[in-house]
XYZ file of C-alpha atoms in Angstrom:
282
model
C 4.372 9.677 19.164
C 3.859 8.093 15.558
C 1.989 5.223 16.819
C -1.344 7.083 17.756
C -0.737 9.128 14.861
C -0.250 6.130 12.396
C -3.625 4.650 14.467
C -5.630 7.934 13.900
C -4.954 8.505 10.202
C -5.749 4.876 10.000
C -9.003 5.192 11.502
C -10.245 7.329 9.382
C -8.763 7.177 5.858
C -11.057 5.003 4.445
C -13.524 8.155 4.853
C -11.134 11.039 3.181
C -10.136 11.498 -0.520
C -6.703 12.700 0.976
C -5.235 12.671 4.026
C -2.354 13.803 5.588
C -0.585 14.664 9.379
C 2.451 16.913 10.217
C 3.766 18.619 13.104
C 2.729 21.961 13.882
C 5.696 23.200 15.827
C 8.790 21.078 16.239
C 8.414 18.767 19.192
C 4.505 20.352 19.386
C 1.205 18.703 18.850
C 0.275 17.285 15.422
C -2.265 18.125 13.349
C -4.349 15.341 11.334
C -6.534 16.765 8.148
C -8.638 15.060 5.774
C -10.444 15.922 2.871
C -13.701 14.729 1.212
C -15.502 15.701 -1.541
C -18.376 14.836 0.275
C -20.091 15.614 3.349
C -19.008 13.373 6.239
C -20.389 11.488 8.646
C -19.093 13.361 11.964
C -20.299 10.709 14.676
C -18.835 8.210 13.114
C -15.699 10.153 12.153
C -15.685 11.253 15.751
C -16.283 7.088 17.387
C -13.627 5.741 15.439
C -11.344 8.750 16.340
C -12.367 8.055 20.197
C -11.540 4.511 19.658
C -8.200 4.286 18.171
C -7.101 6.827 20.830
C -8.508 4.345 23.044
C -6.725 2.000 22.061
C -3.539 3.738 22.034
C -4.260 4.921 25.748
C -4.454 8.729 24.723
C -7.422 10.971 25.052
C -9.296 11.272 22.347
C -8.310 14.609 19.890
C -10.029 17.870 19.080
C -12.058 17.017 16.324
C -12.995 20.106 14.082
C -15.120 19.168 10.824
C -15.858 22.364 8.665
C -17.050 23.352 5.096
C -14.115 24.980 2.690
C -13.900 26.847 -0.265
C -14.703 25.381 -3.558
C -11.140 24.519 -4.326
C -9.721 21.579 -6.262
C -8.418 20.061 -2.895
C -7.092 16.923 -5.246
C -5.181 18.918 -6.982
C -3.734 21.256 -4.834
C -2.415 17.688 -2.520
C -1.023 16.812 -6.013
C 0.903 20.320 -5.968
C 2.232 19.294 -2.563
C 3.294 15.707 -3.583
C 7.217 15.736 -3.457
C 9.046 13.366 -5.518
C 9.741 10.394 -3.152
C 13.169 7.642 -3.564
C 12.686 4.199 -1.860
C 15.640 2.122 -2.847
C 16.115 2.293 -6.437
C 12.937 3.683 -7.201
C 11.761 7.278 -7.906
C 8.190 7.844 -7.390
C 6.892 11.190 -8.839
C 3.811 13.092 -9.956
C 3.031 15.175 -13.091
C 3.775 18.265 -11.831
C 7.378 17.292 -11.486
C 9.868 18.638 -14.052
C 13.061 17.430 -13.341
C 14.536 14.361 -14.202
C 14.613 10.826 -13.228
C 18.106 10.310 -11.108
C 20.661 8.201 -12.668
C 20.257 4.398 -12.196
C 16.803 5.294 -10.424
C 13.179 3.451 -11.518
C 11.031 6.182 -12.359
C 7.216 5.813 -11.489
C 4.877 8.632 -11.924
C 1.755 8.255 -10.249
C -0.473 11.276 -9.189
C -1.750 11.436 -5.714
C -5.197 10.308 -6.032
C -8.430 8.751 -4.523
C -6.543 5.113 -4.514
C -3.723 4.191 -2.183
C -0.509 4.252 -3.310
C 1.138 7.286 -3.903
C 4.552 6.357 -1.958
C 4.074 8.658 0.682
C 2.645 6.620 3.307
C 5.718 4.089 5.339
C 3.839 0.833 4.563
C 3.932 1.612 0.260
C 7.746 2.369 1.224
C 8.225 -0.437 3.353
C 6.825 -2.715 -0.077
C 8.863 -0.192 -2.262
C 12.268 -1.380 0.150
C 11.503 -5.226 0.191
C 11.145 -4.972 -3.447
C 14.029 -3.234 -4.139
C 15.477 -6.248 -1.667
C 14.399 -8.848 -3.948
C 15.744 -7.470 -6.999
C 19.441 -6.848 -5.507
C 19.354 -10.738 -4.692
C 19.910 -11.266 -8.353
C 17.277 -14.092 -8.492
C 14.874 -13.424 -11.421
C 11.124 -13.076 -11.280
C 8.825 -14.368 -13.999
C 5.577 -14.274 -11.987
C 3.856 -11.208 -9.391
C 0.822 -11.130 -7.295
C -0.065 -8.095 -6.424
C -3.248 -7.967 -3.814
C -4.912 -4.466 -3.057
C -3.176 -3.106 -5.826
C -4.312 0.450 -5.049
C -3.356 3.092 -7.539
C -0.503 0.148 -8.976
C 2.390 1.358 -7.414
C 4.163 -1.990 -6.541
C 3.077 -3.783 -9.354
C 4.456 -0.813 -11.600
C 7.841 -1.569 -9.519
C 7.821 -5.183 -10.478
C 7.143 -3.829 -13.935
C 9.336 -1.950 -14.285
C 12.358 -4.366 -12.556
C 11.966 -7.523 -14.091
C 10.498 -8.882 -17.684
C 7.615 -10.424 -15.560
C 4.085 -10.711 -15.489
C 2.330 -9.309 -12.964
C -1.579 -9.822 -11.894
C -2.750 -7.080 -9.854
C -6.108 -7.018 -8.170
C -8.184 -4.656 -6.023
C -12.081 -4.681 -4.179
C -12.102 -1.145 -5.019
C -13.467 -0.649 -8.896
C -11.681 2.932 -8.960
C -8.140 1.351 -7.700
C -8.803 -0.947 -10.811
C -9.850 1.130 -13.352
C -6.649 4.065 -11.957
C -3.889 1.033 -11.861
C -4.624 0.306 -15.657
C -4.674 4.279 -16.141
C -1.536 4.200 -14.385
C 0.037 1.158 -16.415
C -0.646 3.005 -19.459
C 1.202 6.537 -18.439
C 3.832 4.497 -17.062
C 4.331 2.476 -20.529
C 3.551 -1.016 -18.849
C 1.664 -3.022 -21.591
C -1.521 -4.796 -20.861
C -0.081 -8.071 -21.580
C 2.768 -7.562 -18.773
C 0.332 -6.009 -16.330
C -2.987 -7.298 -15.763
C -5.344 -5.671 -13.397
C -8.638 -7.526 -12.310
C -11.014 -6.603 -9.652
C -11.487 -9.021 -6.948
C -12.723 -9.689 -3.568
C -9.964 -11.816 -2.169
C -8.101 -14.790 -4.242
C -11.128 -16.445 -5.801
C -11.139 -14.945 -9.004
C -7.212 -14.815 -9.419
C -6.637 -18.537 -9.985
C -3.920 -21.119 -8.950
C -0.576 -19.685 -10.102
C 2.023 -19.911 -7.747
C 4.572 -16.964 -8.014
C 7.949 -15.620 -7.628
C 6.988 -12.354 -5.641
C 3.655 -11.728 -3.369
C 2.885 -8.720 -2.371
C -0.398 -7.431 0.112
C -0.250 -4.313 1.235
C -3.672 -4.031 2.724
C -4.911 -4.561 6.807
C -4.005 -6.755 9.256
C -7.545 -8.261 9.889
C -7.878 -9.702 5.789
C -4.092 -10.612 6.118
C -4.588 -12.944 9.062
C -7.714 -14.356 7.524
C -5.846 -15.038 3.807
C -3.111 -16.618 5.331
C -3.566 -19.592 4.057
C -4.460 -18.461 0.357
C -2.017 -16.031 -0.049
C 0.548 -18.725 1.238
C -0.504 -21.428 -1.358
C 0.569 -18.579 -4.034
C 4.156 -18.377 -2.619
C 6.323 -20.487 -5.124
C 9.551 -22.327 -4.069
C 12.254 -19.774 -3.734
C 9.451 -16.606 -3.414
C 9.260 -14.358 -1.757
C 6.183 -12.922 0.047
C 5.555 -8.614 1.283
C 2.964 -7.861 3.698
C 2.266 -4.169 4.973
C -0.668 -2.443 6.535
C 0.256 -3.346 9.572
C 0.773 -1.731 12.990
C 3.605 -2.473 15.418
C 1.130 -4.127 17.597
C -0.313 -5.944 15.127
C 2.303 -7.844 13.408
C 2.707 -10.905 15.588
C -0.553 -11.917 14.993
C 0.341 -12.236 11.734
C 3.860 -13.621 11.793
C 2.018 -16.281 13.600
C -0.666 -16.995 10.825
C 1.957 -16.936 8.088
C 4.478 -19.405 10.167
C 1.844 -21.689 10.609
C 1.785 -21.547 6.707
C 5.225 -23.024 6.318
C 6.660 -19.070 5.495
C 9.973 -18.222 7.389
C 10.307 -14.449 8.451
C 13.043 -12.941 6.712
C 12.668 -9.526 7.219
C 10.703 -6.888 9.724
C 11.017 -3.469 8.785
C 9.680 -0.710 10.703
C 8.829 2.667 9.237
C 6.933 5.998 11.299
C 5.126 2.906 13.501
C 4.009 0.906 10.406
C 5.638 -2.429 9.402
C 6.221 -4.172 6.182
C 7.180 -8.291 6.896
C 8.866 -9.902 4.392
C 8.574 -14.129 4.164
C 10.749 -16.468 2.380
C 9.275 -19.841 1.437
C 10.127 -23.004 3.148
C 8.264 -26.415 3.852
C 4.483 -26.223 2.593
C 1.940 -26.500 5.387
C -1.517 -27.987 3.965
């Protein structure tokens, strides 16, 4: 079932380097790996495991936490990292060879210690609501993107419309990897700023054209109201992180907000809610 598989990785990704889940026989039992660089904490790997199964009414899964060969792990996920298309963009690492498709976006982003490589359904889901916004025809002169990650949205914005786009991340290596990224990706400083931040404080007043948060549904509900006050006339806002079970909670902060739902898409348990602006809520 994707939902206590979604719930699992979840649990514990904030404690891996890389991470990743597949199927071991068709219609079989999945298999969940992650891999560190450094040693891990195994009863704390092991409560939140017993607690998102919990709370997914499973029983809680083998865990198995073992030493392996000194291999560049990082580099070998890189190897691994198919090229990925989510609407009109084409996300792809350095390994790749080939070419960009014909009328595609290209963004080439290595899979790395920062989220974002467009593998996971929630940097899709943002990849799809983008791609929405841009097939509207309704230009964009101003982005926010919070918990940038490795960049990948704001690249997209970039990369779609002669905007400029603020990006922002708590993590200090998600800052210092979206400028990296920027740079590879031929997105000048001056249309892509990246700042680190806890929250909206240091980020000022702007009201924008696009918002976009891909980060948990806990800091989502509880920047409703900030992230709200950023949403222009006419904007639109993305939110992701979130689980199934979790989204009306925050549908129901962001109504209060004077947002209207537009869009709920749902993607391997994990949805991405896209707001329009409507009357402002103070």
């Amino acid at each position: 079932c994707a939902l206590p598989i979604s719930a699992l990785s979840q649990a514990i990704e904030d404690r891996c380097d890389a991470l990743m889940a597949f199927e071991m026989t068709p219609d079989g039992p999945w298999q969940i790996q992650g891999l560190t660089m450094d040693e891990p904490d195994e009863a704390a790997i092991r409560a939140r495991l017993g607690e998102a199964a919990q709370a997914c009414g499973v029983a809680p899964p083998e865990t198995v936490i073992e030493r392996l060969p000194d291999v560049d792990w990082l580099a070998h996920n890189r190897r691994s990292f198919p090229p990925i298309r989510a609407g009109r963009y084409f996300v792809y690492g350095s390994h790749y060879e080939g070419a960009v498709p014909p009328g595609a976006i290209g963004i080439r982003l290595d899979a790395s210690l920062a989220f974002g490589s467009g593998e996971h359904a929630t940097t899709r889901g943002c990849l799809l609501a983008i791609d929405r916004r841009a097939r509207q025809g309704r230009g964009v002169r101003h982005v926010l993107d919070l918990g940038c990650g490795s960049g990948i949205l704001s690249l997209a914005a970039a990369k779609t419309w002669q905007a400029r786009v603020l990006a922002a991340d708590i993590d200090r290596d998600s800052v210092r990897l979206a400028r990296e990224n920027a740079r590879d990706n031929g997105v000048s400083p001056r249309r892509m700023r990246v700042r680190w931040s806890d929250g909206l404080r240091r980020l000022g007043r702007r009201r924008c054209d696009l918002v976009l948060a891909n980060i948990l549904a806990k800091p989502l509900r509880r920047l409703s109201r900030d992230l709200a006050r950023r949403v222009g006339r006419g904007a639109t806002l993305v939110l992701s992180g979130l689980l199934t079970a979790q989204a009306g909670d925050v549908i129901a902060a962001y109504r209060y907000q004077g947002l209207k739902l537009a869009r709920r898409t749902v993607i391997d348990g994990w949805v991405t809610l896209t707001f329009r602006r409507g009357c402002f809520r103070a």
